[in-house]
Short mmCIF file of C-alpha atoms and ligand atoms in Angstrom, two decimals:
data_model
loop_
_atom_site.label_atom_id
_atom_site.label_comp_id
_atom_site.label_asym_id
_atom_site.label_seq_id
_atom_site.Cartn_x
_atom_site.Cartn_y
_atom_site.Cartn_z
CA MET B 1178 109.95 90.92 131.30
CA THR B 1179 111.00 93.97 129.29
CA ARG B 1180 112.57 92.92 126.03
CA THR B 1181 115.69 94.78 124.96
CA ALA B 1182 117.92 95.05 121.90
CA THR B 1183 121.69 95.35 122.18
CA LEU B 1184 123.73 97.51 119.86
CA GLU B 1185 127.50 97.23 119.76
CA ILE B 1186 129.59 100.11 118.41
CA ASP B 1187 133.39 99.80 118.45
CA GLY B 1188 133.20 97.11 121.13
CA LYS B 1189 130.91 99.11 123.42
CA LYS B 1190 127.44 97.72 124.08
CA TYR B 1191 124.22 99.71 124.50
CA GLU B 1192 120.81 98.37 125.45
CA PHE B 1193 117.53 99.75 124.15
CA PRO B 1194 113.99 98.80 125.18
CA ILE B 1195 111.74 97.06 122.67
CA ILE B 1196 108.20 98.40 122.58
CA GLU B 1197 105.26 96.33 121.40
CA GLY B 1198 101.99 97.47 119.81
CA THR B 1199 98.56 95.91 120.34
CA GLU B 1200 98.98 93.88 117.13
CA ASN B 1201 102.37 92.55 118.37
CA GLU B 1202 104.43 94.77 116.11
CA ILE B 1203 107.73 95.53 117.79
CA ALA B 1204 110.13 98.45 117.53
CA ILE B 1205 113.49 99.25 119.08
CA ASP B 1206 113.03 102.45 121.04
CA ILE B 1207 116.11 104.55 120.22
CA LYS B 1208 114.91 107.85 121.73
CA VAL B 1209 118.08 108.13 123.84
CA LEU B 1210 120.51 106.82 121.17
CA ARG B 1211 122.34 110.11 120.47
CA GLY B 1212 122.62 110.97 124.13
CA VAL B 1213 124.08 107.68 125.34
CA THR B 1214 126.39 107.09 122.37
CA GLY B 1215 127.68 110.65 122.09
CA GLY B 1216 126.07 111.55 118.77
CA VAL B 1217 125.34 108.34 116.85
CA THR B 1218 122.14 108.47 114.77
CA THR B 1219 120.40 105.99 112.46
CA ILE B 1220 119.88 106.56 108.73
CA ASP B 1221 116.85 105.30 106.83
CA PRO B 1222 116.06 107.24 103.63
CA GLY B 1223 112.39 106.93 102.76
CA TYR B 1224 111.78 105.76 106.38
CA LYS B 1225 111.28 102.17 105.21
CA ASN B 1226 112.31 100.88 108.67
CA THR B 1227 111.30 103.79 110.86
CA SER B 1228 108.16 104.15 112.97
CA SER B 1229 107.74 107.90 113.37
CA CYS B 1230 105.15 107.66 116.15
CA GLU B 1231 102.81 105.45 118.14
CA SER B 1232 99.28 105.71 116.76
CA ALA B 1233 95.90 104.20 117.62
CA ILE B 1234 94.13 105.13 114.38
CA THR B 1235 94.86 102.64 111.60
CA PHE B 1236 96.42 99.21 111.54
CA LEU B 1237 97.70 97.68 108.37
CA ASN B 1238 99.62 94.54 107.67
CA GLY B 1239 101.10 94.72 104.19
CA GLU B 1240 102.15 91.07 104.10
CA GLU B 1241 98.67 89.77 104.90
CA GLY B 1242 96.69 92.53 103.16
CA VAL B 1243 94.92 93.72 106.34
CA LEU B 1244 93.59 97.27 106.82
CA ARG B 1245 91.57 98.36 109.86
CA TYR B 1246 90.41 101.77 111.06
CA ARG B 1247 90.25 101.88 114.88
CA GLY B 1248 90.00 98.08 114.89
CA TYR B 1249 87.17 97.78 112.32
CA SER B 1250 88.03 96.00 109.07
CA ILE B 1251 87.95 98.04 105.89
CA GLU B 1252 85.71 95.39 104.34
CA ASP B 1253 83.04 95.90 107.07
CA LEU B 1254 83.30 99.67 106.98
CA ALA B 1255 83.08 99.88 103.17
CA GLU B 1256 80.01 97.70 103.17
CA LYS B 1257 78.15 98.86 106.28
CA ALA B 1258 79.11 102.46 107.13
CA ASN B 1259 78.92 105.77 105.35
CA PHE B 1260 81.77 108.22 104.86
CA LEU B 1261 80.74 110.59 107.63
CA GLU B 1262 80.48 107.74 110.17
CA VAL B 1263 83.95 106.62 109.17
CA ALA B 1264 85.25 110.20 109.46
CA TYR B 1265 83.85 110.37 113.02
CA LEU B 1266 85.35 106.98 113.85
CA LEU B 1267 88.80 107.93 112.58
CA ILE B 1268 88.87 111.32 114.27
CA PHE B 1269 87.27 110.50 117.63
CA GLY B 1270 88.06 106.79 117.98
CA GLU B 1271 84.55 105.24 118.18
CA LEU B 1272 81.67 104.70 115.79
CA PRO B 1273 79.11 107.46 116.48
CA SER B 1274 75.67 106.83 117.97
CA LYS B 1275 72.75 108.10 115.86
CA GLU B 1276 72.63 111.31 117.97
CA GLN B 1277 76.38 111.85 117.79
CA LEU B 1278 76.34 111.42 114.02
CA GLU B 1279 73.42 113.84 113.62
CA LYS B 1280 75.13 116.46 115.76
CA PHE B 1281 78.41 116.00 113.89
CA HIS B 1282 76.69 116.41 110.52
CA SER B 1283 74.66 119.37 111.74
CA ASP B 1284 77.84 121.13 113.06
CA ILE B 1285 79.56 120.47 109.73
CA LYS B 1286 76.59 121.88 107.80
CA GLU B 1287 76.54 124.97 109.98
CA HIS B 1288 80.08 125.73 108.82
CA SER B 1289 79.72 124.80 105.17
CA GLN B 1290 79.63 128.45 104.06
CA VAL B 1291 82.81 129.81 102.52
CA ASP B 1292 83.44 133.55 102.70
CA GLU B 1293 82.45 135.23 99.42
CA ASP B 1294 85.92 136.82 99.23
CA VAL B 1295 87.45 133.36 98.74
CA LYS B 1296 85.83 133.51 95.30
CA LYS B 1297 88.04 136.50 94.46
CA ILE B 1298 91.15 134.43 95.25
CA LEU B 1299 89.83 131.59 93.12
CA ASP B 1300 89.15 134.09 90.35
CA GLY B 1301 92.86 134.97 90.23
CA PHE B 1302 93.86 131.47 89.13
CA PRO B 1303 94.15 130.67 85.43
CA LYS B 1304 91.40 128.33 84.27
CA ALA B 1305 93.98 125.70 83.33
CA ALA B 1306 95.47 125.61 86.85
CA HIS B 1307 95.62 122.09 88.29
CA PRO B 1308 92.82 121.76 90.88
CA MET B 1309 95.26 120.29 93.45
CA GLY B 1310 97.28 123.53 93.45
CA VAL B 1311 94.07 125.56 93.70
CA LEU B 1312 92.80 123.36 96.53
CA SER B 1313 95.96 123.56 98.61
CA SER B 1314 96.13 127.36 98.11
CA LEU B 1315 92.50 127.89 99.07
CA THR B 1316 92.85 125.61 102.10
CA SER B 1317 95.75 127.77 103.33
CA ALA B 1318 93.83 130.93 102.45
CA LEU B 1319 90.93 129.80 104.68
CA VAL B 1320 93.09 130.62 107.71
CA ALA B 1321 92.72 134.33 106.92
CA PHE B 1322 88.94 133.97 107.10
CA ASN B 1323 88.96 131.68 110.17
CA PRO B 1324 91.86 132.91 112.35
CA SER B 1325 90.39 131.16 115.40
CA SER B 1326 91.25 127.82 113.78
CA VAL B 1327 95.00 128.32 114.39
CA ASN B 1328 95.77 128.43 118.11
CA VAL B 1329 93.71 125.48 119.21
CA ASP B 1330 94.69 123.84 122.46
CA SER B 1331 91.49 122.56 124.03
CA GLU B 1332 89.43 119.71 122.60
CA ASP B 1333 86.55 122.16 122.00
CA GLU B 1334 88.76 124.51 119.98
CA MET B 1335 90.04 121.56 117.97
CA TYR B 1336 86.48 120.36 117.35
CA ASN B 1337 85.50 123.79 116.03
CA ALA B 1338 88.43 123.82 113.59
CA ILE B 1339 87.61 120.23 112.51
CA VAL B 1340 83.91 120.76 111.71
CA ARG B 1341 84.78 123.99 109.89
CA ILE B 1342 87.21 122.31 107.52
CA LEU B 1343 84.94 119.28 107.01
CA GLY B 1344 82.18 121.72 106.03
CA LYS B 1345 84.24 123.96 103.77
CA PHE B 1346 86.62 121.51 102.09
CA PRO B 1347 83.96 119.88 99.83
CA VAL B 1348 82.93 123.39 98.75
CA LEU B 1349 86.52 124.27 97.85
CA THR B 1350 87.01 120.95 96.03
CA ALA B 1351 83.85 121.46 93.99
CA TRP B 1352 84.77 125.09 93.29
CA ALA B 1353 88.27 124.10 92.12
CA TYR B 1354 86.56 121.79 89.61
CA ARG B 1355 83.92 124.31 88.50
CA LYS B 1356 86.54 126.97 87.91
CA HIS B 1357 88.50 124.46 85.80
CA ALA B 1358 85.35 123.46 83.91
CA GLY B 1359 84.14 127.04 83.39
CA LEU B 1360 80.96 126.48 85.41
CA PRO B 1361 79.42 129.05 87.79
CA LEU B 1362 80.19 128.31 91.44
CA GLU B 1363 77.55 126.37 93.31
CA TYR B 1364 76.64 126.14 96.97
CA GLY B 1365 75.31 122.92 98.41
CA ASP B 1366 71.95 121.89 99.77
CA ASN B 1367 71.99 121.07 103.48
CA SER B 1368 69.03 118.72 103.13
CA LEU B 1369 71.29 116.27 101.25
CA GLY B 1370 73.77 113.78 102.71
CA TYR B 1371 77.45 114.79 102.85
CA VAL B 1372 78.48 112.92 99.70
CA ASP B 1373 75.29 113.66 97.74
CA ASN B 1374 75.67 117.33 98.57
CA PHE B 1375 79.24 117.29 97.30
CA LEU B 1376 78.09 115.71 94.02
CA LYS B 1377 75.47 118.43 93.66
CA MET B 1378 78.09 121.14 94.16
CA MET B 1379 80.28 119.46 91.54
CA PHE B 1380 77.81 118.62 88.84
CA LYS B 1381 74.67 120.75 89.07
CA LYS B 1382 74.23 122.54 85.76
CA PRO B 1383 73.04 126.16 86.03
CA ASN B 1384 69.95 125.43 83.93
CA ASP B 1385 69.07 121.97 85.29
CA ALA B 1386 67.76 120.65 88.60
CA TYR B 1387 70.14 118.33 90.47
CA VAL B 1388 68.95 114.72 90.55
CA SER B 1389 70.67 112.34 93.00
CA ASN B 1390 71.82 109.01 91.64
CA LYS B 1391 72.02 106.34 94.34
CA VAL B 1392 74.55 104.20 92.45
CA ILE B 1393 76.89 107.16 92.07
CA VAL B 1394 76.44 108.32 95.68
CA ASN B 1395 77.11 104.80 97.03
CA ALA B 1396 80.14 104.25 94.80
CA LEU B 1397 81.65 107.57 95.84
CA ASP B 1398 80.85 106.95 99.52
CA LYS B 1399 82.74 103.67 99.29
CA LEU B 1400 85.69 105.21 97.45
CA LEU B 1401 86.02 107.97 100.04
CA ILE B 1402 85.92 105.40 102.88
CA LEU B 1403 88.66 103.33 101.22
CA HIS B 1404 90.85 106.41 100.94
CA ALA B 1405 90.06 107.83 104.39
CA ASP B 1406 93.27 106.75 106.12
CA HIS B 1407 96.39 104.73 105.54
CA GLU B 1408 98.57 105.38 108.59
CA GLN B 1409 101.95 107.10 108.09
CA ASN B 1410 101.97 107.57 104.31
CA CYS B 1411 103.74 110.53 102.65
CA SER B 1412 100.88 113.06 102.95
CA THR B 1413 99.82 112.03 106.48
CA SER B 1414 103.41 112.18 107.71
CA THR B 1415 103.59 115.63 106.12
CA VAL B 1416 100.45 116.76 107.96
CA ARG B 1417 101.87 115.46 111.26
CA ILE B 1418 105.27 117.05 110.76
CA VAL B 1419 103.87 120.44 109.72
CA GLY B 1420 101.34 120.28 112.56
CA SER B 1421 104.11 119.40 115.02
CA SER B 1422 105.37 122.99 114.81
CA ASN B 1423 101.88 123.98 116.10
CA ALA B 1424 101.02 125.44 112.71
CA GLY B 1425 97.21 125.35 112.47
CA LEU B 1426 95.08 122.54 111.12
CA PHE B 1427 94.26 124.16 107.78
CA VAL B 1428 97.87 124.84 106.74
CA SER B 1429 98.94 121.37 107.91
CA LEU B 1430 96.21 119.94 105.64
CA SER B 1431 97.30 122.22 102.82
CA ALA B 1432 100.82 120.75 103.08
CA GLY B 1433 99.30 117.26 103.01
CA ILE B 1434 97.41 118.13 99.82
CA ASN B 1435 100.69 119.12 98.16
CA ALA B 1436 102.35 115.88 99.25
CA LEU B 1437 99.39 113.91 97.89
CA TRP B 1438 99.67 115.63 94.50
CA GLY B 1439 102.78 113.68 93.43
CA PRO B 1440 102.38 110.82 90.92
CA LEU B 1441 104.07 108.35 93.29
CA HIS B 1442 101.33 109.01 95.86
CA GLY B 1443 97.81 110.38 95.25
CA GLY B 1444 98.63 111.56 91.73
CA ALA B 1445 98.84 107.91 90.68
CA ASN B 1446 95.09 107.65 89.96
CA GLN B 1447 95.40 110.43 87.37
CA ALA B 1448 98.65 108.91 86.08
CA VAL B 1449 96.87 105.55 85.58
CA ILE B 1450 94.26 107.00 83.23
CA GLU B 1451 96.85 109.10 81.40
CA MET B 1452 98.96 105.97 80.94
CA LEU B 1453 95.96 103.97 79.66
CA GLU B 1454 95.08 106.78 77.26
CA ALA B 1455 98.66 106.95 75.99
CA ILE B 1456 98.63 103.17 75.40
CA LYS B 1457 95.34 103.51 73.50
CA GLU B 1458 96.72 106.36 71.34
CA ASP B 1459 99.76 104.21 70.63
CA GLY B 1460 97.63 101.39 69.18
CA GLY B 1461 96.67 99.58 72.41
CA ASP B 1462 99.74 97.31 72.51
CA THR B 1463 99.86 96.42 76.24
CA LYS B 1464 102.82 94.02 75.73
CA LYS B 1465 104.98 96.91 74.53
CA TYR B 1466 104.28 98.80 77.77
CA MET B 1467 104.87 95.72 79.90
CA THR B 1468 108.32 95.47 78.29
CA LYS B 1469 108.97 99.17 78.92
CA ALA B 1470 107.96 98.79 82.59
CA LYS B 1471 110.47 95.96 83.05
CA ASP B 1472 113.31 97.73 81.22
CA LYS B 1473 115.58 99.27 83.87
CA SER B 1474 116.97 101.79 81.35
CA ASP B 1475 113.43 103.09 80.72
CA PRO B 1476 111.97 105.35 83.43
CA PHE B 1477 108.43 104.15 82.59
CA ARG B 1478 106.61 102.37 85.44
CA LEU B 1479 103.26 100.70 85.28
CA MET B 1480 101.15 103.25 87.11
CA GLY B 1481 98.72 101.76 89.63
CA PHE B 1482 100.97 98.77 90.33
CA GLY B 1483 103.08 98.22 93.42
CA HIS B 1484 102.81 99.63 96.90
CA ARG B 1485 105.35 100.58 99.55
CA VAL B 1486 103.52 98.61 102.22
CA TYR B 1487 101.31 96.00 100.54
CA LYS B 1488 103.55 93.25 99.26
CA ASN B 1489 100.76 90.70 98.94
CA PHE B 1490 97.65 92.52 97.73
CA ASP B 1491 96.00 95.83 98.50
CA PRO B 1492 92.72 94.98 100.34
CA ARG B 1493 91.24 98.27 99.11
CA ALA B 1494 91.94 97.21 95.52
CA LYS B 1495 89.89 94.03 96.06
CA ILE B 1496 86.85 95.97 97.34
CA ILE B 1497 87.16 98.66 94.70
CA LYS B 1498 87.55 96.19 91.83
CA LYS B 1499 84.19 94.67 92.80
CA SER B 1500 82.68 98.13 93.11
CA ALA B 1501 84.12 99.13 89.71
CA ASP B 1502 82.49 96.11 88.07
CA GLU B 1503 79.11 96.97 89.69
CA VAL B 1504 79.24 100.65 88.78
CA LEU B 1505 80.26 100.00 85.19
CA ALA B 1506 77.48 97.44 84.77
CA ASP B 1507 74.91 99.68 86.46
CA LEU B 1508 75.79 102.77 84.44
CA GLY B 1509 76.20 100.73 81.25
CA VAL B 1510 79.67 102.16 80.60
CA ASP B 1511 81.55 100.77 77.61
CA ASP B 1512 85.00 102.33 77.57
CA PRO B 1513 87.97 101.06 75.47
CA ILE B 1514 90.33 102.27 78.21
CA LEU B 1515 88.84 99.64 80.51
CA ASN B 1516 89.73 96.82 78.16
CA ILE B 1517 93.32 98.04 78.09
CA ALA B 1518 93.27 98.17 81.93
CA LYS B 1519 91.94 94.62 82.15
CA GLY B 1520 94.58 93.43 79.64
CA LEU B 1521 97.43 95.03 81.59
CA GLU B 1522 96.15 93.67 84.88
CA LYS B 1523 95.97 90.11 83.51
CA GLU B 1524 99.42 90.26 81.93
CA ALA B 1525 101.05 91.76 85.04
CA LEU B 1526 99.51 89.17 87.34
CA GLU B 1527 101.01 86.41 85.17
CA ASP B 1528 104.42 88.02 84.58
CA SER B 1529 107.34 86.82 86.73
CA TYR B 1530 108.82 90.36 86.94
CA PHE B 1531 105.67 91.61 88.69
CA VAL B 1532 104.97 88.39 90.60
CA ASP B 1533 108.55 88.11 91.96
CA ARG B 1534 108.54 91.73 93.12
CA LYS B 1535 105.04 91.35 94.56
CA LEU B 1536 103.71 94.17 92.38
CA TYR B 1537 99.90 94.01 92.39
CA PRO B 1538 97.30 96.52 91.22
CA ASN B 1539 96.84 99.10 93.98
CA VAL B 1540 93.72 101.09 94.95
CA ASP B 1541 94.57 103.78 92.40
CA PHE B 1542 94.48 101.39 89.48
CA TYR B 1543 90.73 100.95 89.95
CA SER B 1544 89.74 104.26 91.54
CA GLY B 1545 90.65 106.18 88.38
CA ILE B 1546 88.46 103.81 86.37
CA ILE B 1547 85.45 104.41 88.67
CA TYR B 1548 85.96 108.18 88.76
CA ARG B 1549 86.08 108.19 84.97
CA SER B 1550 82.86 106.21 84.68
CA LEU B 1551 81.18 108.60 87.16
CA GLY B 1552 82.00 111.46 84.79
CA ILE B 1553 84.67 112.96 87.06
CA PRO B 1554 87.43 114.48 84.91
CA THR B 1555 90.97 113.11 85.18
CA GLU B 1556 92.52 116.17 86.81
CA MET B 1557 89.92 115.92 89.60
CA PHE B 1558 90.93 112.37 90.61
CA THR B 1559 93.60 113.48 93.08
CA PRO B 1560 91.34 116.17 94.65
CA MET B 1561 88.78 113.36 95.15
CA PHE B 1562 91.47 111.38 96.94
CA ALA B 1563 92.18 114.46 99.09
CA LEU B 1564 88.50 114.72 100.01
CA GLY B 1565 88.54 111.07 101.08
CA ARG B 1566 91.83 111.38 102.99
CA LEU B 1567 90.71 114.53 104.86
CA PRO B 1568 89.36 112.68 107.96
CA GLY B 1569 92.54 110.60 108.19
CA TRP B 1570 94.77 113.68 108.04
CA ILE B 1571 92.58 115.37 110.68
CA ALA B 1572 92.65 112.29 112.92
CA HIS B 1573 96.46 112.16 112.79
CA TRP B 1574 96.81 115.90 113.38
CA ARG B 1575 94.47 115.67 116.40
CA GLU B 1576 96.23 112.60 117.79
CA MET B 1577 99.62 114.25 117.41
CA ARG B 1578 98.40 117.40 119.21
CA LEU B 1579 96.67 115.49 122.02
CA ARG B 1580 99.77 113.33 122.59
CA LYS B 1581 101.85 116.52 122.67
CA GLU B 1582 104.38 115.04 120.30
CA PRO B 1583 107.68 116.95 119.91
CA ILE B 1584 108.36 119.01 116.80
CA GLY B 1585 109.46 116.79 113.89
CA ARG B 1586 113.12 117.46 113.24
CA PRO B 1587 115.18 114.61 111.75
CA ARG B 1588 118.97 114.51 111.73
CA GLN B 1589 121.26 113.89 108.77
CA ILE B 1590 124.70 112.60 107.94
CA TYR B 1591 126.54 115.46 106.29
CA ILE B 1592 128.51 114.34 103.19
CA GLY B 1593 129.54 117.74 101.80
CA GLU B 1594 132.88 119.56 101.79
CA THR B 1595 134.70 119.86 105.08
CA HIS B 1596 135.83 123.32 106.17
CA ARG B 1597 137.69 125.21 103.40
CA PRO B 1598 139.02 128.76 103.02
CA PHE B 1599 136.75 131.34 101.37
CA LYS B 1600 137.76 132.20 97.78
CA ASN B 1601 137.42 135.80 96.58
CA ILE B 1602 135.29 136.15 93.43
CA GLU B 1603 138.37 136.94 91.25
CA ASN B 1604 139.95 133.61 92.18
CA ARG B 1605 136.97 131.31 91.45
N1 ACO R 541 106.31 99.24 87.44
C1 ACO R 541 107.47 98.59 87.19
N2 ACO R 541 108.38 98.25 88.15
C2 ACO R 541 108.08 98.60 89.42
C3 ACO R 541 106.88 99.28 89.75
C4 ACO R 541 105.98 99.59 88.70
N3 ACO R 541 104.84 100.22 88.98
N4 ACO R 541 106.86 99.49 91.10
C5 ACO R 541 107.99 98.97 91.58
N5 ACO R 541 108.73 98.42 90.57
C6 ACO R 541 110.00 97.69 90.71
C7 ACO R 541 111.17 98.63 90.97
O1 ACO R 541 111.78 99.05 89.77
C8 ACO R 541 112.06 97.76 91.83
O2 ACO R 541 112.70 96.84 90.98
P1 ACO R 541 114.19 96.29 91.36
O3 ACO R 541 114.04 95.57 92.66
O4 ACO R 541 114.55 95.41 90.20
O5 ACO R 541 115.06 97.51 91.45
C9 ACO R 541 111.07 96.97 92.69
O6 ACO R 541 109.89 96.89 91.89
C10 ACO R 541 110.76 97.61 94.03
O7 ACO R 541 110.32 98.96 93.77
P2 ACO R 541 110.56 100.19 94.76
O8 ACO R 541 110.45 101.46 93.99
O9 ACO R 541 111.80 99.97 95.57
O10 ACO R 541 109.32 100.03 95.73
P3 ACO R 541 108.82 101.13 96.69
O11 ACO R 541 108.13 100.42 97.79
O12 ACO R 541 109.89 102.09 97.05
O13 ACO R 541 107.77 101.98 95.79
C11 ACO R 541 105.79 102.65 94.69
C12 ACO R 541 106.40 101.80 95.83
C13 ACO R 541 106.33 104.10 94.75
C14 ACO R 541 104.27 102.71 94.92
C15 ACO R 541 106.13 101.99 93.34
O14 ACO R 541 105.64 100.66 93.30
C16 ACO R 541 105.59 102.79 92.15
O15 ACO R 541 106.27 103.71 91.68
N6 ACO R 541 104.36 102.43 91.63
C17 ACO R 541 103.74 103.17 90.57
C18 ACO R 541 103.10 104.43 91.12
C19 ACO R 541 101.83 104.14 91.91
O16 ACO R 541 100.97 103.37 91.50
N7 ACO R 541 101.72 104.79 93.08
C20 ACO R 541 100.52 104.67 93.94
C21 ACO R 541 100.85 104.08 95.24
S1 ACO R 541 99.36 103.83 96.18
C22 ACO R 541 99.03 105.29 96.90
O17 ACO R 541 99.79 106.19 97.00
C23 ACO R 541 97.64 105.41 97.40
#
């Protein structure tokens, strides 16, 4: 039996179907609402109660702390798969066979060259430019060098655009860093794995050979997997909405990078370390900052705490906390910032303000700590997040195109002036 929901407006009743997902989530399907009611819409700032689409990519249950990509638990994937396998899974729906994975990697490697002229664009940026701005600009600029990536209708054309960006994006990310750090630009080595190759492009010194470090490669692989998708978050929704106008993949991703930059989203990992550093500079008094975070007249928030969806715990934070402990022990890192982080975490978990509002450390609280111990500079944390999120953004863009979703175009409730006579400039 089809379930329905009844809406009554001014005594008139309207029925709407209820749709159900494979995990028994239900939604009232209001696609025809405006038509049947003569113009009534719904309003939901921040979309806290709105499902923007049906999607088969990622399932998460914020109350129970569950996160699955294409049905596989994040715990299994983080432990047993590598980042490229997870990218394939997210984008194409199934874990790749050995042959499929090899072909995928080989196609990506074939397109890992970036046109030399892109370096001229990079050259125009000031050295102090934030790498996220550089990365989003260069990702857009890539369209000029790969025009065939724009009008992609067939699966083959989409595949070509996808392997191109997966090949070139790590190069751009590493270049954005090297420009910032004043290092000569570096190309990768196709004999290395995807993540190892990225690390080489980031860190190889001009006068030293690159030596892979398994602990670092594994930690980064895991971090990228944990960040690879998170259903309809701010940046992914941005990618889908930009892509819904049939703008190409690269510019849709560029828009996603900009959305990710904000401190309430991907910028939080940078904001966490900056907050910890500020607390250290101020004498390390964590209690003072706990009080500030709870004071409603103070705009300060405890960065790395709270999540729009997870109101129990963030399952990624659990995995990453363990990984952080392992990496720090393995690399023998002794960092005063970490003691402040541990202090804040303990106090927040015992404080009724945080407990009552279900504010737990999120993935960004720990990812910044790992990035720092791996020697990745603070302003590169959000670009690292972007590199991890790339397969998720691509998967959503591809799904949206294959499902032929309509252009994203919300409505509004206008609250401005009603019609009024024009005033000549002398009378204003
Ligand atoms: N510190 C102090 N108080 C907080 C915090 C925090 N970090 N987060 C939420 N609160 C409080 C709010 O003031 C509010 O209190 P009230 O009910 O007394 O008014 C309550 O908790 C609910 O907060 P909202 O802002 O309504 O929660 P929302 O779901 O809209 O926001 C968000 C979630 C943006 C992540 C928020 O918790 C936050 O700003 N956290 C810090 C930034 C951060 O870590 N962002 C990373 C998110 S993870 C990611 O993007 C990968």
